[in-house]
Amino acid sequence: MRFTINGRQLAAEVDIRTSLLDLLRDHLDLTGTKKGCNQGACGACTVLVDGERINSCLALAVQYEGRSITTIEGLSAPGSLHPLQEAFVAHDGFQCGYCTPGQICSAIGMASELERGIPSHVTEDLHAETIELTSDELRERMSGNICRCGAYNGIVDAISETFGARSTKAEARERAK
Ligand code: FES
Ligand code: FES
């Protein structure tokens, strides 16, 4: 199978039943993406496919041939950090760090959903072109990413600073890329 991962063309000979998560970790040595529950309940395995966030443990790798996959390793150039990664450091958005790659990829996917006006369970105006990242929106939209260390206060602060009202829309759009 052939994949585009973090802008690189990669090929792997794997069993057709291999999950995208196992492909990344076990066959391509991209171990930044974490395996928590392996059943879609914790969000540790979140990656971006064509900018959309998905749980890679629930996806078969074969489904994503030819799609553009981004993992935590591909969010910024080597030696630099994505603005959201910097914010996680600044706000102590982690303790053990196991959930962090999934939190960060998920938040970037979430910011893109807000920009495109995709409503959540708590969105009041279902016709808005873009949706503001309120505290309720953030908590609802990130509810699929569990942090067993309970670093939620720092996580919320980091995401709010990067994608919230204090960021301009253009900045938020740029950071969601
Ligand atoms: Fe995929 Fe938990 S490892 S959701
Ligand atoms: Fe340890 Fe979130 S920082 S699970």
Short mmCIF file of N, CA, C and O in Angstrom, two decimals, residues 12-90:
data_model
loop_
_atom_site.label_atom_id
_atom_site.label_comp_id
_atom_site.label_asym_id
_atom_site.label_seq_id
_atom_site.Cartn_x
_atom_site.Cartn_y
_atom_site.Cartn_z
N ALA A 12 4.19 0.43 2.24
CA ALA A 12 4.32 -0.62 3.24
C ALA A 12 3.57 -1.85 2.76
O ALA A 12 2.52 -1.75 2.14
N GLU A 13 4.17 -3.00 3.07
CA GLU A 13 3.51 -4.26 2.72
C GLU A 13 2.92 -4.80 4.00
O GLU A 13 3.65 -5.31 4.86
N VAL A 14 1.63 -4.61 4.17
CA VAL A 14 1.00 -5.01 5.43
C VAL A 14 -0.27 -5.80 5.17
O VAL A 14 -0.86 -5.71 4.10
N ASP A 15 -0.65 -6.57 6.18
CA ASP A 15 -1.90 -7.33 6.12
C ASP A 15 -3.05 -6.34 5.89
O ASP A 15 -3.07 -5.25 6.45
N ILE A 16 -4.01 -6.75 5.08
CA ILE A 16 -5.12 -5.86 4.71
C ILE A 16 -5.95 -5.46 5.93
O ILE A 16 -6.67 -4.47 5.92
N ARG A 17 -5.82 -6.22 7.05
CA ARG A 17 -6.60 -5.92 8.26
C ARG A 17 -5.87 -4.96 9.20
O ARG A 17 -6.36 -4.66 10.28
N THR A 18 -4.70 -4.47 8.80
CA THR A 18 -3.91 -3.59 9.68
C THR A 18 -4.60 -2.25 9.89
O THR A 18 -5.04 -1.61 8.92
N SER A 19 -4.68 -1.82 11.14
CA SER A 19 -5.27 -0.50 11.40
C SER A 19 -4.28 0.59 11.01
O SER A 19 -3.07 0.36 10.94
N LEU A 20 -4.83 1.78 10.79
CA LEU A 20 -3.95 2.90 10.46
C LEU A 20 -3.00 3.17 11.63
O LEU A 20 -1.81 3.48 11.42
N LEU A 21 -3.48 3.01 12.85
CA LEU A 21 -2.63 3.22 14.02
C LEU A 21 -1.45 2.24 14.03
O LEU A 21 -0.30 2.64 14.25
N ASP A 22 -1.73 0.97 13.80
CA ASP A 22 -0.64 -0.02 13.79
C ASP A 22 0.30 0.21 12.61
O ASP A 22 1.51 -0.02 12.73
N LEU A 23 -0.25 0.64 11.49
CA LEU A 23 0.63 0.96 10.36
C LEU A 23 1.63 2.04 10.76
O LEU A 23 2.85 1.91 10.54
N LEU A 24 1.13 3.10 11.38
CA LEU A 24 1.99 4.21 11.77
C LEU A 24 3.05 3.76 12.78
O LEU A 24 4.24 4.00 12.61
N ARG A 25 2.58 3.12 13.84
CA ARG A 25 3.49 2.81 14.94
C ARG A 25 4.40 1.61 14.66
O ARG A 25 5.60 1.65 14.93
N ASP A 26 3.81 0.54 14.15
CA ASP A 26 4.55 -0.73 14.07
C ASP A 26 5.27 -0.93 12.75
O ASP A 26 6.21 -1.72 12.68
N HIS A 27 4.82 -0.26 11.70
CA HIS A 27 5.42 -0.50 10.39
C HIS A 27 6.20 0.69 9.86
O HIS A 27 7.08 0.54 9.03
N LEU A 28 5.85 1.91 10.33
CA LEU A 28 6.53 3.09 9.81
C LEU A 28 7.30 3.84 10.90
O LEU A 28 7.87 4.91 10.64
N ASP A 29 7.32 3.29 12.11
CA ASP A 29 8.06 3.88 13.23
C ASP A 29 7.64 5.30 13.55
O ASP A 29 8.45 6.10 14.04
N LEU A 30 6.40 5.63 13.26
CA LEU A 30 5.88 6.94 13.65
C LEU A 30 5.14 6.76 14.98
O LEU A 30 3.91 6.67 15.04
N THR A 31 5.92 6.70 16.06
CA THR A 31 5.37 6.31 17.36
C THR A 31 4.83 7.50 18.16
O THR A 31 4.43 7.33 19.31
N GLY A 32 4.84 8.69 17.55
CA GLY A 32 4.24 9.84 18.23
C GLY A 32 2.75 9.63 18.46
O GLY A 32 2.21 10.05 19.48
N THR A 33 2.09 8.98 17.53
CA THR A 33 0.67 8.67 17.69
C THR A 33 0.54 7.53 18.68
O THR A 33 1.20 6.50 18.54
N LYS A 34 -0.28 7.71 19.69
CA LYS A 34 -0.32 6.76 20.81
C LYS A 34 -1.51 5.81 20.75
O LYS A 34 -2.57 6.16 20.25
N LYS A 35 -1.29 4.60 21.29
CA LYS A 35 -2.38 3.63 21.43
C LYS A 35 -2.81 3.61 22.89
O LYS A 35 -2.02 3.25 23.77
N GLY A 36 -4.04 4.04 23.13
CA GLY A 36 -4.58 4.00 24.48
C GLY A 36 -5.53 2.82 24.61
O GLY A 36 -5.15 1.72 24.97
N CYS A 37 -6.80 3.06 24.28
CA CYS A 37 -7.82 2.01 24.43
C CYS A 37 -7.87 1.06 23.24
O CYS A 37 -8.32 -0.07 23.36
N ASN A 38 -7.45 1.51 22.08
CA ASN A 38 -7.53 0.75 20.82
C ASN A 38 -8.97 0.39 20.47
O ASN A 38 -9.21 -0.57 19.76
N GLN A 39 -9.92 1.17 20.95
CA GLN A 39 -11.32 0.91 20.59
C GLN A 39 -12.15 2.19 20.47
O GLN A 39 -13.36 2.17 20.66
N GLY A 40 -11.49 3.30 20.17
CA GLY A 40 -12.25 4.51 19.84
C GLY A 40 -12.78 5.29 21.02
O GLY A 40 -13.63 6.17 20.84
N ALA A 41 -12.26 5.05 22.22
CA ALA A 41 -12.85 5.71 23.40
C ALA A 41 -11.97 6.78 24.03
O ALA A 41 -12.44 7.51 24.90
N CYS A 42 -10.69 6.91 23.64
CA CYS A 42 -9.81 7.81 24.39
C CYS A 42 -9.20 8.95 23.57
O CYS A 42 -8.78 9.94 24.12
N GLY A 43 -9.12 8.80 22.27
CA GLY A 43 -8.58 9.87 21.42
C GLY A 43 -7.07 9.94 21.34
O GLY A 43 -6.53 10.80 20.63
N ALA A 44 -6.36 9.05 22.04
CA ALA A 44 -4.89 9.13 22.03
C ALA A 44 -4.32 8.91 20.62
O ALA A 44 -3.22 9.36 20.32
N CYS A 45 -5.07 8.24 19.79
CA CYS A 45 -4.57 7.86 18.45
C CYS A 45 -4.99 8.84 17.37
O CYS A 45 -4.85 8.53 16.18
N THR A 46 -5.50 10.02 17.75
CA THR A 46 -6.04 10.95 16.75
C THR A 46 -4.96 11.44 15.78
O THR A 46 -3.88 11.86 16.19
N VAL A 47 -5.27 11.36 14.49
CA VAL A 47 -4.42 11.93 13.44
C VAL A 47 -5.32 12.72 12.51
O VAL A 47 -6.55 12.67 12.60
N LEU A 48 -4.70 13.44 11.58
CA LEU A 48 -5.45 14.24 10.61
C LEU A 48 -5.37 13.57 9.24
O LEU A 48 -4.27 13.19 8.81
N VAL A 49 -6.50 13.43 8.59
CA VAL A 49 -6.53 12.91 7.22
C VAL A 49 -7.19 13.98 6.36
O VAL A 49 -8.36 14.31 6.56
N ASP A 50 -6.42 14.53 5.42
CA ASP A 50 -6.90 15.67 4.63
C ASP A 50 -7.49 16.74 5.55
O ASP A 50 -8.51 17.36 5.23
N GLY A 51 -6.85 16.95 6.68
CA GLY A 51 -7.26 18.00 7.62
C GLY A 51 -8.36 17.60 8.59
O GLY A 51 -8.69 18.35 9.51
N GLU A 52 -8.98 16.42 8.40
CA GLU A 52 -10.05 15.96 9.29
C GLU A 52 -9.46 15.07 10.37
O GLU A 52 -8.61 14.21 10.08
N ARG A 53 -9.93 15.22 11.60
CA ARG A 53 -9.40 14.37 12.67
C ARG A 53 -10.13 13.03 12.69
O ARG A 53 -11.35 12.98 12.54
N ILE A 54 -9.38 11.98 12.86
CA ILE A 54 -9.98 10.65 12.97
C ILE A 54 -9.25 9.86 14.05
O ILE A 54 -8.10 10.15 14.40
N ASN A 55 -9.92 8.84 14.58
CA ASN A 55 -9.28 7.89 15.48
C ASN A 55 -8.61 6.82 14.63
O ASN A 55 -9.30 6.01 14.01
N SER A 56 -7.30 6.82 14.63
CA SER A 56 -6.61 5.89 13.72
C SER A 56 -6.73 4.44 14.16
O SER A 56 -6.49 3.54 13.37
N CYS A 57 -7.10 4.20 15.43
CA CYS A 57 -7.27 2.81 15.87
C CYS A 57 -8.50 2.17 15.26
O CYS A 57 -8.60 0.95 15.18
N LEU A 58 -9.46 2.99 14.85
CA LEU A 58 -10.71 2.47 14.28
C LEU A 58 -10.67 2.44 12.75
O LEU A 58 -11.67 2.07 12.13
N ALA A 59 -9.55 2.85 12.16
CA ALA A 59 -9.47 2.97 10.70
C ALA A 59 -8.57 1.87 10.14
O ALA A 59 -7.50 1.60 10.70
N LEU A 60 -9.00 1.28 9.06
CA LEU A 60 -8.10 0.36 8.37
C LEU A 60 -7.16 1.18 7.49
O LEU A 60 -7.60 2.09 6.78
N ALA A 61 -5.89 0.83 7.52
CA ALA A 61 -4.92 1.58 6.74
C ALA A 61 -5.30 1.62 5.27
O ALA A 61 -5.15 2.65 4.59
N VAL A 62 -5.82 0.50 4.77
CA VAL A 62 -6.13 0.41 3.34
C VAL A 62 -7.15 1.46 2.90
O VAL A 62 -7.17 1.88 1.75
N GLN A 63 -8.00 1.92 3.85
CA GLN A 63 -8.99 2.94 3.51
C GLN A 63 -8.33 4.26 3.16
O GLN A 63 -8.97 5.12 2.54
N TYR A 64 -7.10 4.45 3.59
CA TYR A 64 -6.47 5.77 3.48
C TYR A 64 -5.34 5.82 2.47
O TYR A 64 -4.58 6.78 2.45
N GLU A 65 -5.28 4.84 1.62
CA GLU A 65 -4.33 4.89 0.51
C GLU A 65 -4.64 6.13 -0.32
O GLU A 65 -5.80 6.41 -0.65
N GLY A 66 -3.60 6.90 -0.66
CA GLY A 66 -3.79 8.05 -1.52
C GLY A 66 -4.27 9.30 -0.81
O GLY A 66 -4.38 10.36 -1.42
N ARG A 67 -4.60 9.20 0.48
CA ARG A 67 -5.04 10.38 1.24
C ARG A 67 -3.82 11.00 1.92
O ARG A 67 -2.79 10.37 2.08
N SER A 68 -3.97 12.24 2.34
CA SER A 68 -2.86 12.94 2.99
C SER A 68 -3.02 12.84 4.51
O SER A 68 -3.94 13.42 5.08
N ILE A 69 -2.13 12.10 5.13
CA ILE A 69 -2.20 11.85 6.57
C ILE A 69 -1.15 12.71 7.28
O ILE A 69 -0.01 12.78 6.85
N THR A 70 -1.59 13.36 8.35
CA THR A 70 -0.65 14.15 9.16
C THR A 70 -0.67 13.63 10.59
O THR A 70 -1.74 13.50 11.20
N THR A 71 0.50 13.33 11.10
CA THR A 71 0.64 12.90 12.50
C THR A 71 1.33 14.02 13.29
O THR A 71 1.76 15.02 12.72
N ILE A 72 1.47 13.81 14.57
CA ILE A 72 2.12 14.82 15.42
C ILE A 72 3.53 15.15 14.90
O ILE A 72 3.99 16.29 15.01
N GLU A 73 4.19 14.16 14.29
CA GLU A 73 5.55 14.40 13.80
C GLU A 73 5.56 15.38 12.62
O GLU A 73 6.60 15.95 12.30
N GLY A 74 4.41 15.55 11.96
CA GLY A 74 4.38 16.35 10.73
C GLY A 74 3.76 17.71 10.89
O GLY A 74 3.52 18.40 9.90
N LEU A 75 3.50 18.14 12.11
CA LEU A 75 2.81 19.42 12.30
C LEU A 75 3.71 20.62 12.07
O LEU A 75 3.23 21.73 11.84
N SER A 76 5.00 20.41 12.17
CA SER A 76 5.93 21.55 11.97
C SER A 76 7.24 21.00 11.43
O SER A 76 7.46 19.79 11.42
N ALA A 77 8.08 21.91 10.98
CA ALA A 77 9.38 21.50 10.45
C ALA A 77 10.23 20.92 11.58
O ALA A 77 10.05 21.29 12.75
N PRO A 78 11.15 20.00 11.25
CA PRO A 78 12.02 19.43 12.28
C PRO A 78 12.72 20.54 13.07
O PRO A 78 13.21 21.51 12.51
N GLY A 79 12.72 20.39 14.39
CA GLY A 79 13.39 21.37 15.23
C GLY A 79 12.53 22.55 15.62
O GLY A 79 12.96 23.41 16.39
N SER A 80 11.30 22.61 15.10
CA SER A 80 10.41 23.70 15.50
C SER A 80 9.09 23.11 15.99
O SER A 80 8.82 21.93 15.79
N LEU A 81 8.30 23.94 16.62
CA LEU A 81 7.02 23.49 17.17
C LEU A 81 5.87 24.24 16.51
O LEU A 81 6.00 25.43 16.16
N HIS A 82 4.76 23.55 16.36
CA HIS A 82 3.51 24.19 15.95
C HIS A 82 3.10 25.15 17.09
O HIS A 82 3.38 24.87 18.26
N PRO A 83 2.44 26.27 16.77
CA PRO A 83 2.03 27.20 17.83
C PRO A 83 1.23 26.52 18.95
O PRO A 83 1.35 26.90 20.13
N LEU A 84 0.43 25.52 18.61
CA LEU A 84 -0.33 24.84 19.66
C LEU A 84 0.59 24.00 20.55
O LEU A 84 0.37 23.90 21.76
N GLN A 85 1.63 23.42 19.98
CA GLN A 85 2.61 22.70 20.80
C GLN A 85 3.30 23.65 21.76
O GLN A 85 3.50 23.34 22.94
N GLU A 86 3.65 24.84 21.26
CA GLU A 86 4.29 25.83 22.13
C GLU A 86 3.35 26.22 23.26
O GLU A 86 3.76 26.37 24.41
N ALA A 87 2.06 26.36 22.94
CA ALA A 87 1.09 26.75 23.96
C ALA A 87 0.92 25.64 25.00
O ALA A 87 0.76 25.92 26.19
N PHE A 88 0.97 24.39 24.58
CA PHE A 88 0.89 23.28 25.55
C PHE A 88 2.06 23.35 26.53
O PHE A 88 1.90 23.11 27.72
N VAL A 89 3.23 23.67 26.02
CA VAL A 89 4.40 23.79 26.89
C VAL A 89 4.21 24.97 27.84
O VAL A 89 4.40 24.86 29.06
N ALA A 90 3.78 26.10 27.29
CA ALA A 90 3.66 27.32 28.10
C ALA A 90 2.61 27.18 29.19
O ALA A 90 2.73 27.75 30.27
#
